[in-house]
CSV table of C-alpha atoms and ligand atoms in Angstrom, one decimal:
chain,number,residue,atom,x,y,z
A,1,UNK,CA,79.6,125.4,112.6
A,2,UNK,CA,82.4,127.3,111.3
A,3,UNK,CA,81.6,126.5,107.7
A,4,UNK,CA,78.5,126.1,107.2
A,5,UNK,CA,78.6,125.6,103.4
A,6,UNK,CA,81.7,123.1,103.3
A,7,UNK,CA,79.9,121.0,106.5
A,8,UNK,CA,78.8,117.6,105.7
A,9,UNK,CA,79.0,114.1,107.1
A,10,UNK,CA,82.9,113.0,107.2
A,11,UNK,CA,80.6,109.5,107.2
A,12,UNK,CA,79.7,110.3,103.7
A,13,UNK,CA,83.0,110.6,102.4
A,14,UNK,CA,84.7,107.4,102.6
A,15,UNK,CA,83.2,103.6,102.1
A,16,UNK,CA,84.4,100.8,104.4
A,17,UNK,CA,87.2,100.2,102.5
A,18,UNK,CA,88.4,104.0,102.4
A,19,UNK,CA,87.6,104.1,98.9
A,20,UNK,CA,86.7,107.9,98.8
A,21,UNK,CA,83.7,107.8,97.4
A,22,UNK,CA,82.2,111.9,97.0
A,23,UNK,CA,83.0,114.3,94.8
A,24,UNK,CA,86.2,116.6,95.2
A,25,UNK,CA,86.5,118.7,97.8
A,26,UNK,CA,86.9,119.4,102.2
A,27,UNK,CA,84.0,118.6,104.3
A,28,UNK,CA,84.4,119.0,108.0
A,29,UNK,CA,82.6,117.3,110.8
A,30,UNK,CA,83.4,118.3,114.8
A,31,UNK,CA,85.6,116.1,116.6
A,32,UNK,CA,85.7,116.5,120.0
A,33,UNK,CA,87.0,118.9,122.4
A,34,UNK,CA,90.5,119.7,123.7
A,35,UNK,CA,90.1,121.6,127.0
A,36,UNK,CA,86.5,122.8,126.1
A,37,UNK,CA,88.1,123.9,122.7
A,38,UNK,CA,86.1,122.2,120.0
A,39,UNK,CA,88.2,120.5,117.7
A,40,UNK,CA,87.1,119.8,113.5
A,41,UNK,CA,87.9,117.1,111.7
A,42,UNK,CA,88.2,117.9,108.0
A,43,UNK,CA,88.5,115.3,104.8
A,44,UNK,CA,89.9,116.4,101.9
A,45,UNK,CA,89.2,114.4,98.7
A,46,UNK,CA,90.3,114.8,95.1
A,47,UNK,CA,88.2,112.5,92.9
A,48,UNK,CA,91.4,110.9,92.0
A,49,UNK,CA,91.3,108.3,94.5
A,50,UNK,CA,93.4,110.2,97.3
A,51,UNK,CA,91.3,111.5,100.6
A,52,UNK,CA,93.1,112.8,103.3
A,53,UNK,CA,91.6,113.1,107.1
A,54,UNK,CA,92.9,116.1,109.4
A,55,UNK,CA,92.4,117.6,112.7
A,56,UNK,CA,93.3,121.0,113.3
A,57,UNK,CA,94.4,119.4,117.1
A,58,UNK,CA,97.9,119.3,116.5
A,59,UNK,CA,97.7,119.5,112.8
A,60,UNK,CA,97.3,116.0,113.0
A,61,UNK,CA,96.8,113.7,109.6
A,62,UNK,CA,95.1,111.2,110.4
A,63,UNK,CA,94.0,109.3,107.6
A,64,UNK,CA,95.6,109.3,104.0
A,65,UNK,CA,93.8,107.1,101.4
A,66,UNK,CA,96.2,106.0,98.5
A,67,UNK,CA,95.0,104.0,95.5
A,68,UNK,CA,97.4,101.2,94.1
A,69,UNK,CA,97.4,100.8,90.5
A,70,UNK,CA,94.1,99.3,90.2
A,71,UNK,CA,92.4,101.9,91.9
A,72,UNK,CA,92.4,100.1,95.5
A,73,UNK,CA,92.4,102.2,98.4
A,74,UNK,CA,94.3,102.1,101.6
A,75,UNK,CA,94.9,104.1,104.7
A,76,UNK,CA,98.5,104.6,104.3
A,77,UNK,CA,99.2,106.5,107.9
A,78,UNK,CA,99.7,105.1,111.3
A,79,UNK,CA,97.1,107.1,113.7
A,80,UNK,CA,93.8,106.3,115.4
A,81,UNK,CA,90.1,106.9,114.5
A,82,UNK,CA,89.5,108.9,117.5
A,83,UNK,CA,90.5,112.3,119.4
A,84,UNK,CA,90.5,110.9,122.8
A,85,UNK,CA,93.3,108.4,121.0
A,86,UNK,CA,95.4,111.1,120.3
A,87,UNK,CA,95.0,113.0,123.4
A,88,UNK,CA,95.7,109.6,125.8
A,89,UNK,CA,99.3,108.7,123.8
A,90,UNK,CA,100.8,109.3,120.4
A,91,UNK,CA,104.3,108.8,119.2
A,92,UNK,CA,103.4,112.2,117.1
A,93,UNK,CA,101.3,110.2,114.5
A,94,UNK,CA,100.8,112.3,111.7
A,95,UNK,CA,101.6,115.7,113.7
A,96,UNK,CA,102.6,119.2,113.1
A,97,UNK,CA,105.8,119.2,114.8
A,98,UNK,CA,106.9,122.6,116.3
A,99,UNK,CA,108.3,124.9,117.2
A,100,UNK,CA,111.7,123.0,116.7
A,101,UNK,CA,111.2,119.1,114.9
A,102,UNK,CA,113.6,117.2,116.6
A,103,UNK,CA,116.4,117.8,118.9
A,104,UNK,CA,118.2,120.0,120.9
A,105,UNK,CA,121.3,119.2,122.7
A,106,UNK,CA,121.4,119.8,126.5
A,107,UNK,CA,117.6,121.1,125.9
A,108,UNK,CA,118.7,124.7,125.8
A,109,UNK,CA,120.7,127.3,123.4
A,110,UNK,CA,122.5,130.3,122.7
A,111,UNK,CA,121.0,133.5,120.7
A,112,UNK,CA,122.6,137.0,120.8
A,113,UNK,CA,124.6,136.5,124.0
A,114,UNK,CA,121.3,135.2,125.9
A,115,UNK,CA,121.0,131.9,127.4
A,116,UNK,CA,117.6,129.8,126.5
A,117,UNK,CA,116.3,126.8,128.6
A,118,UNK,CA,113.9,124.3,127.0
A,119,UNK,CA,112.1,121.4,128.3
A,120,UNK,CA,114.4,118.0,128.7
A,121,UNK,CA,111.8,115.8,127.0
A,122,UNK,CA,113.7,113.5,125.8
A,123,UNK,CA,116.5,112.7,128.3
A,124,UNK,CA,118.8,115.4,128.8
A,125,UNK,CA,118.2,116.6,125.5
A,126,UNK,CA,114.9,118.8,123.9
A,127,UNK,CA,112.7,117.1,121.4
A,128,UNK,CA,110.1,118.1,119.3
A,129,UNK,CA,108.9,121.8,120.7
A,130,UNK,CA,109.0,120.5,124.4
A,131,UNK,CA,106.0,119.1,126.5
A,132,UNK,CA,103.4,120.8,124.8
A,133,UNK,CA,104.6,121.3,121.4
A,134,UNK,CA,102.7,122.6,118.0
A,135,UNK,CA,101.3,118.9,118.1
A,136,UNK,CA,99.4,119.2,121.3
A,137,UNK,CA,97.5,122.4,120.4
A,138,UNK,CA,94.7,123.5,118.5
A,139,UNK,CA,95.3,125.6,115.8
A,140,UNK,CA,92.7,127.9,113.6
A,141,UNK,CA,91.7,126.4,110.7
A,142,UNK,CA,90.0,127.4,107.3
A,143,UNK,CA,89.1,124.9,104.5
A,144,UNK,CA,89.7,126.1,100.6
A,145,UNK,CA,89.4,125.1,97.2
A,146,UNK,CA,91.3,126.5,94.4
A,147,UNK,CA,91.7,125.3,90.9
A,148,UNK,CA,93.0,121.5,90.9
A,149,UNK,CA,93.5,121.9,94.9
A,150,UNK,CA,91.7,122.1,98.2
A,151,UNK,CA,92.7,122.0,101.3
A,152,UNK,CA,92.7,123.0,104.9
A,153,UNK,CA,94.7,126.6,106.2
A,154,UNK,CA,96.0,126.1,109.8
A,155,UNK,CA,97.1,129.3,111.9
A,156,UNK,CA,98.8,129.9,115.4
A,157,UNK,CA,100.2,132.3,117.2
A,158,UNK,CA,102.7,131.0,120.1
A,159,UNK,CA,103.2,133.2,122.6
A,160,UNK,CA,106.4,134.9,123.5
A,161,UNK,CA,108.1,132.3,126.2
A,162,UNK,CA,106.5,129.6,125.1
A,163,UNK,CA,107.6,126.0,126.0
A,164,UNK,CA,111.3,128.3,126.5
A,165,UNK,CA,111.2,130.1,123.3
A,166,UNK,CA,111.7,133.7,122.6
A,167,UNK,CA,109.4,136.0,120.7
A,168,UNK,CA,105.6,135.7,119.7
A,169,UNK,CA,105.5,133.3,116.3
A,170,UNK,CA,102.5,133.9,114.2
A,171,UNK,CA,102.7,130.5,112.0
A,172,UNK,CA,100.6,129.5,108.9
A,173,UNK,CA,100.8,126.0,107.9
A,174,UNK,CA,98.6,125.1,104.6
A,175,UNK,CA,97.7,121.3,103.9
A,176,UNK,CA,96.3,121.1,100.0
A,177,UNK,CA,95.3,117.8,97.9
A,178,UNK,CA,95.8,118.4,94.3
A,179,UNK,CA,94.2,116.8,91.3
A,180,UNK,CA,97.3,115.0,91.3
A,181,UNK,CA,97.7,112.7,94.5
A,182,UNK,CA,100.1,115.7,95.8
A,183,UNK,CA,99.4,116.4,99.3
A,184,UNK,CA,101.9,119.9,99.5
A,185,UNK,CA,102.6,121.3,102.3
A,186,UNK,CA,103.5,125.4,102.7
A,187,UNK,CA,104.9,126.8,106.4
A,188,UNK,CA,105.0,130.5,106.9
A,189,UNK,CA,106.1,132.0,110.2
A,190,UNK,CA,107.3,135.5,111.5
A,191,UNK,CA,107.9,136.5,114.5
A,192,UNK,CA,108.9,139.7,116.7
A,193,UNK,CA,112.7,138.8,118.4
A,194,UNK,CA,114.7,136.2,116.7
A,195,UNK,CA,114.4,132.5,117.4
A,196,UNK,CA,114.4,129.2,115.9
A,197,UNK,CA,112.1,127.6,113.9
A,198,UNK,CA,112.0,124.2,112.0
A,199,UNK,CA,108.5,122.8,111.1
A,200,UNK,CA,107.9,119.7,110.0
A,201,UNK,CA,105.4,116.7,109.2
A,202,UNK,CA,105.8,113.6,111.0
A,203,UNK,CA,103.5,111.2,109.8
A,204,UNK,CA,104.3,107.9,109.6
A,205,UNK,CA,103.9,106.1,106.6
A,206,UNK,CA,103.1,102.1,105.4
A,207,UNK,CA,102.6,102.0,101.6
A,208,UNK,CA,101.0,98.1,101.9
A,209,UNK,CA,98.4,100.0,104.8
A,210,UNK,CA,98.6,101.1,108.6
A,211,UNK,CA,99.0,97.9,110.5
A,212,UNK,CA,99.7,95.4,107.4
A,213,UNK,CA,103.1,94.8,108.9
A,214,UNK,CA,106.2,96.4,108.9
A,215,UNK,CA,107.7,98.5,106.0
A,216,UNK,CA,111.6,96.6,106.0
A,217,UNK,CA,110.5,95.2,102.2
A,218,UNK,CA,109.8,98.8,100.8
A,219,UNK,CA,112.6,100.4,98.9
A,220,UNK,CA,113.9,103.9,100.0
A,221,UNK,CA,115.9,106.0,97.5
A,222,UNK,CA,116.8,109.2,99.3
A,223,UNK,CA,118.9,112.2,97.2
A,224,UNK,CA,121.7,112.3,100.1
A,225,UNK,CA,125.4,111.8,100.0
A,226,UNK,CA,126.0,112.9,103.3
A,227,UNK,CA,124.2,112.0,107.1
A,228,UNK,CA,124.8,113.8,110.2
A,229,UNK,CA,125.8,111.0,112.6
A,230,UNK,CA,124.6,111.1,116.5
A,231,UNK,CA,125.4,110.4,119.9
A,232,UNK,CA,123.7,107.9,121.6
A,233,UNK,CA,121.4,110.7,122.6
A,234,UNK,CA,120.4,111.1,118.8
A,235,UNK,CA,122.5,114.9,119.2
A,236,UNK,CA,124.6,115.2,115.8
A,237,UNK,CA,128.4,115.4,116.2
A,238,UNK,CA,128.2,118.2,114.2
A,239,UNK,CA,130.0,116.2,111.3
A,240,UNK,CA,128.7,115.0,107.9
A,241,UNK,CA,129.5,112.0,107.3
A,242,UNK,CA,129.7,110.3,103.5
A,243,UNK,CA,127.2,108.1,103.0
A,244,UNK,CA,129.3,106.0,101.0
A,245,UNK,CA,130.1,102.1,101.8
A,246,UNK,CA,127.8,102.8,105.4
A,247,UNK,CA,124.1,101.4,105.7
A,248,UNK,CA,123.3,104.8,104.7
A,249,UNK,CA,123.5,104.5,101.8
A,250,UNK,CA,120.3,104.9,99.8
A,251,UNK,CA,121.4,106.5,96.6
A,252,UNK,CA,120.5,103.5,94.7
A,253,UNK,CA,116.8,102.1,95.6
A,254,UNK,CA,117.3,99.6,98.3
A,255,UNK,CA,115.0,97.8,100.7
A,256,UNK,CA,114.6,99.7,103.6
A,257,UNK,CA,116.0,96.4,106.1
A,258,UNK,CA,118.4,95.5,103.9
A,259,UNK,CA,120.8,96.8,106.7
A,260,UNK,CA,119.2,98.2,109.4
A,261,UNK,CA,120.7,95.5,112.0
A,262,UNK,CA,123.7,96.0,110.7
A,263,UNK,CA,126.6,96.0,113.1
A,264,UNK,CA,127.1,99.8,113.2
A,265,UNK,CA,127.6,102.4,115.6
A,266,UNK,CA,125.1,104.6,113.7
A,267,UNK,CA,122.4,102.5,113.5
A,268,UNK,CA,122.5,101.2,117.5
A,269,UNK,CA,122.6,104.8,118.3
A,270,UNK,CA,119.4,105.1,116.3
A,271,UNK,CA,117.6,101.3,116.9
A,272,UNK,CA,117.9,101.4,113.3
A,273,UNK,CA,117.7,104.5,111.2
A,274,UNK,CA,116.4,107.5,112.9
A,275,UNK,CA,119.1,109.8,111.4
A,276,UNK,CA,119.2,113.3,109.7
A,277,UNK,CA,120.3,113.1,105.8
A,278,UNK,CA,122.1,116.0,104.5
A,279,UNK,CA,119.5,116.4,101.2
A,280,UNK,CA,121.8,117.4,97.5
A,281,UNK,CA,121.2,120.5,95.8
A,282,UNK,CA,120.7,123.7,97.1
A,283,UNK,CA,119.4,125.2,99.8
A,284,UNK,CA,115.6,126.8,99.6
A,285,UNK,CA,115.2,125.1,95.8
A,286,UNK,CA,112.3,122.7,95.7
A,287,UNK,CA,114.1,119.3,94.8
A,288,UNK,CA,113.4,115.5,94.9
A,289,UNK,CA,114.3,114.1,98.2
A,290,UNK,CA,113.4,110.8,98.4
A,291,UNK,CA,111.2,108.4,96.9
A,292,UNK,CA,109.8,105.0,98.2
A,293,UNK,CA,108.2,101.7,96.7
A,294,UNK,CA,106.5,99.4,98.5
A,295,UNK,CA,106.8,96.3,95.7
A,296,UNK,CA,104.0,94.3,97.2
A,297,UNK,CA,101.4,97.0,96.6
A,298,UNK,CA,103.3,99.1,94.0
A,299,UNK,CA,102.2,102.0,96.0
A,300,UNK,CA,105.0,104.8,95.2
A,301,UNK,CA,105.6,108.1,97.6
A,302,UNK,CA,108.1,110.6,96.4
A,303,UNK,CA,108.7,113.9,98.6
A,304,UNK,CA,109.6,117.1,97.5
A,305,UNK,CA,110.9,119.8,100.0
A,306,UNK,CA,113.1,123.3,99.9
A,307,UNK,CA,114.5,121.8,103.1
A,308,UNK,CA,118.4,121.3,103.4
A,309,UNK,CA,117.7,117.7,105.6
A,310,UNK,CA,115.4,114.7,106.2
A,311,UNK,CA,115.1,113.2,109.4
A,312,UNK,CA,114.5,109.2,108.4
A,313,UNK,CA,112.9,107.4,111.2
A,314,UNK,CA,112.0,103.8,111.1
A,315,UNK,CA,109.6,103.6,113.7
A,316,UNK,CA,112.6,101.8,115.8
A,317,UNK,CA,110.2,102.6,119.0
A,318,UNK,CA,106.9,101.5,118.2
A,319,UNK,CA,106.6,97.9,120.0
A,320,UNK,CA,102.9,97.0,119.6
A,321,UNK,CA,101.7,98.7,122.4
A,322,UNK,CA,100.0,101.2,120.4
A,323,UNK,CA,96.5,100.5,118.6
A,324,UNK,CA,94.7,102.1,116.1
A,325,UNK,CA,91.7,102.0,113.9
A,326,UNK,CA,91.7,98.1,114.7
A,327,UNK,CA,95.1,97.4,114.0
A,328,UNK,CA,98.0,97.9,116.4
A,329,UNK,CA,101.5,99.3,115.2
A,330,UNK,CA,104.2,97.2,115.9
A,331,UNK,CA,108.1,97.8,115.9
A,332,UNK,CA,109.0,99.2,112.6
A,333,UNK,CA,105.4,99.4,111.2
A,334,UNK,CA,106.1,102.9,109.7
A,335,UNK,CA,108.3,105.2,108.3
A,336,UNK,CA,108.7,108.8,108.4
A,337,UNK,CA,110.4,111.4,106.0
A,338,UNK,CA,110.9,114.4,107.9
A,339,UNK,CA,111.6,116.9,106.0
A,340,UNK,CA,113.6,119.6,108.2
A,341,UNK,CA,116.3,121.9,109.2
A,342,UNK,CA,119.5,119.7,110.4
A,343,UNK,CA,118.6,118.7,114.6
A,344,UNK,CA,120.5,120.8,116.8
A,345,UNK,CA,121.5,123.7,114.3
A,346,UNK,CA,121.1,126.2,117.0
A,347,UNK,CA,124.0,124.8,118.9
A,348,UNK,CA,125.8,124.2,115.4
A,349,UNK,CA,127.7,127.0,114.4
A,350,UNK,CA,128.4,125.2,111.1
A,351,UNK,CA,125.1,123.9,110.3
A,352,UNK,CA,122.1,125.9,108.1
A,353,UNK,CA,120.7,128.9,110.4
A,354,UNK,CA,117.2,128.3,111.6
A,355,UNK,CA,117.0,131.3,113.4
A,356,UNK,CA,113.8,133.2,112.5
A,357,UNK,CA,114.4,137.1,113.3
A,358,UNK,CA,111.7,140.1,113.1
A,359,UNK,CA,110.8,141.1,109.5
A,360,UNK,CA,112.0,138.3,107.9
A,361,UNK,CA,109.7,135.5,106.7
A,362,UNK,CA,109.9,131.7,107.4
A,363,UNK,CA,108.6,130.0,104.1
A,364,UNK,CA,109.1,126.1,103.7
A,365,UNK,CA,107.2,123.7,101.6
A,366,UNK,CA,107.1,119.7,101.1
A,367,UNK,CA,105.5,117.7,98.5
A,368,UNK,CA,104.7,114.0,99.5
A,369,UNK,CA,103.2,112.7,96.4
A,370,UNK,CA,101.6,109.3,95.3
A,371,UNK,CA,101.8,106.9,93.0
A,372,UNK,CA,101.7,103.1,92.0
A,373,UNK,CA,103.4,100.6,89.9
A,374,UNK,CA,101.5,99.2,86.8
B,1,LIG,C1,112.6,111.1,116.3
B,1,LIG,C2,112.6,109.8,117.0
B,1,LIG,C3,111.4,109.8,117.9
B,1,LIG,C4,110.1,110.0,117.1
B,1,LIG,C5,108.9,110.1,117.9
B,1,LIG,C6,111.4,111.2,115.5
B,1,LIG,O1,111.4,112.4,114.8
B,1,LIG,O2,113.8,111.2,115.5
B,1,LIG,O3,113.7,109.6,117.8
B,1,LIG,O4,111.2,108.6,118.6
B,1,LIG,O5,110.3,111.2,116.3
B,1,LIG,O6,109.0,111.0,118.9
């Protein structure tokens, strides 16, 4: 009982149909073990009609409850009801993803004149922090509540060398739920020798519910004029490519399949869209990244970030395999908006740094908030 004031039945906190039911505020209930590590799972609810279910295994999101505009709740992320779920296979449903989101080409880099080697997870290529990234362990965790928020403050340290990094990272990563439907999202991180660092949240998202189909009819409008195109290895080219006249183009709302079996070099690289978009305006300023509609619902996310990119994923690998809280998650039955440092940059000279180095202070923060259509 880490919290004895805060604990209460999770049970309490949600009716059958994920209408959130209890008053505002985190309650946390145990969850299992990792490894003889006991694990919490921790609800965070607003009294506005959002609740949000964490796990401080892997930072994992687990359940978001989002109201349409009658008040009507549903579970909006892809995941599983379950700890053993996560720990048998997961496709990173709604993880922390460290210490690198997404690639690196040739899984390994160059830093000051020293050679790193990562795990090749992915093919020949590094993905995601490596076999046992930030997703796979269990971090600290401390619930708060501060005026119009609450939330949940996750903390670890990664030791030097680990998964093929250098230098010991002390990260803080702090989920809140505000008053209003805002779940934001702050990163800290220092660390003592320089290495790279690019956090991110990779839940994936269907604004109609987890497992009501897949999301090809929801419209995407993302604040991008430029992509970085891949390889077939998903590795950028290192170019940025205008958005302009490609299926790529979501500067005006557009339905998410309008194009994605288009005949395109891009998108059979990707299986559909699993590309990096080069976010407008500048660098570190909060700004408005993308927003999505799903007009069947009229459930409405818009996400917020000081991040230079977005890594647009469509789910292209999901093929129904994969079940979940009764409902199984077939090819394209999410989407995620993660928000992040362009993949690769330490191999990229010309992209934005995200080398991390001692006495300087990693700070990053995304704001996916909810809505709905009258
Ligand atoms: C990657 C996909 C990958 C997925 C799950 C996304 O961030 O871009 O290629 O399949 O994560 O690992």
């Amino acid at each position: 009982m880490l919290f004895p004031l805060l604990m209460a039945s999770c049970a309490d906190s949600a009716d059958e149909t994920g209408a959130e039911a209890s008053a505002p505020g985190v309650q946390v209930a145990p969850f299992g073990e990792v490894d003889g590590v006991p694990v919490e799972l921790f609800t965070m609810t607003n009294g506005r009609g959002m609740e949000i279910r964490l796990t401080n295994y892997g930072g994992v999101v687990t359940h978001l409850f989002a109201p349409d505009a009658e008040g009507r709740a549903a579970d909006v992320a892809l995941g599983y009801d379950t700890l053993a779920e996560y720990l048998e296979s997961s496709p990173y449903f709604g993880s922390l993803v460290g210490r690198y989101g997404n690639r690196i080409g040739g899984a390994s880099f160059s830093l000051d004149g020293e050679t790193f080697a990562l795990a090749a997870n992915n093919g020949p290529n590094h993905l995601h922090g490596g076999e046992r990234g930030f997703d796979k362990v269990v971090w600290e965790a401390e619930p708060f509540e501060e005026a119009g928020r609450r939330g949940v403050r996750l903390a670890y340290v990664s030791p030097d060398g680990e998964e093929g990094y250098p230098g010991t990272l002390d990260v803080e990563v702090t989920y809140a739920l505000t008053d209003e439907n805002a779940f934001e999202i702050d990163y800290r991180a220092t660390t003592d020798k320089a290495t790279p660092v690019n956090l991110t949240q990779h839940t994936y998202f269907n604004l109609a519910g987890a497992g009501s189909g897949d999301i090809l009819g929801h419209e995407l409008t993302l604040h991008a004029d430029r992509f970085t195109p891949v390889d077939e290895g998903l590795i950028p080219t290192g170019a940025l490519q205008p958005v302009a006249g490609t299926p790529f183009d979501f500067t005006e709302p557009t339905a998410i399949g309008a194009r994605i079996d288009a005949d395109d070099t891009q998108i059979a690289h990707g299986g559909g869209y699993d590309h990096n978009f080069a976010l407008n305006g500048a660098a570190g300023m909060l700004k408005h990244a993308a927003r999505v509609t799903d007009p069947l619902s009229g459930r409405v996310l818009d996400v917020h970030t000081t991040e230079p990119g977005v890594q647009f994923y469509t789910g292209n690998f999901l093929d129904g395999s994969l079940s979940g809280k009764g409902v199984s998650y077939g090819k394209r039955s999410g989407f995620c908006l993660e928000t992040q440092h362009f993949p690769d940059s330490p191999n990229q000279e010309a992209f934005p740094s995200t080398i991390l180095r001692p006495g300087e202070t990693y700070a990053s923060r995304t704001i996916y908030s909810f809505d709905a259509l009258p």
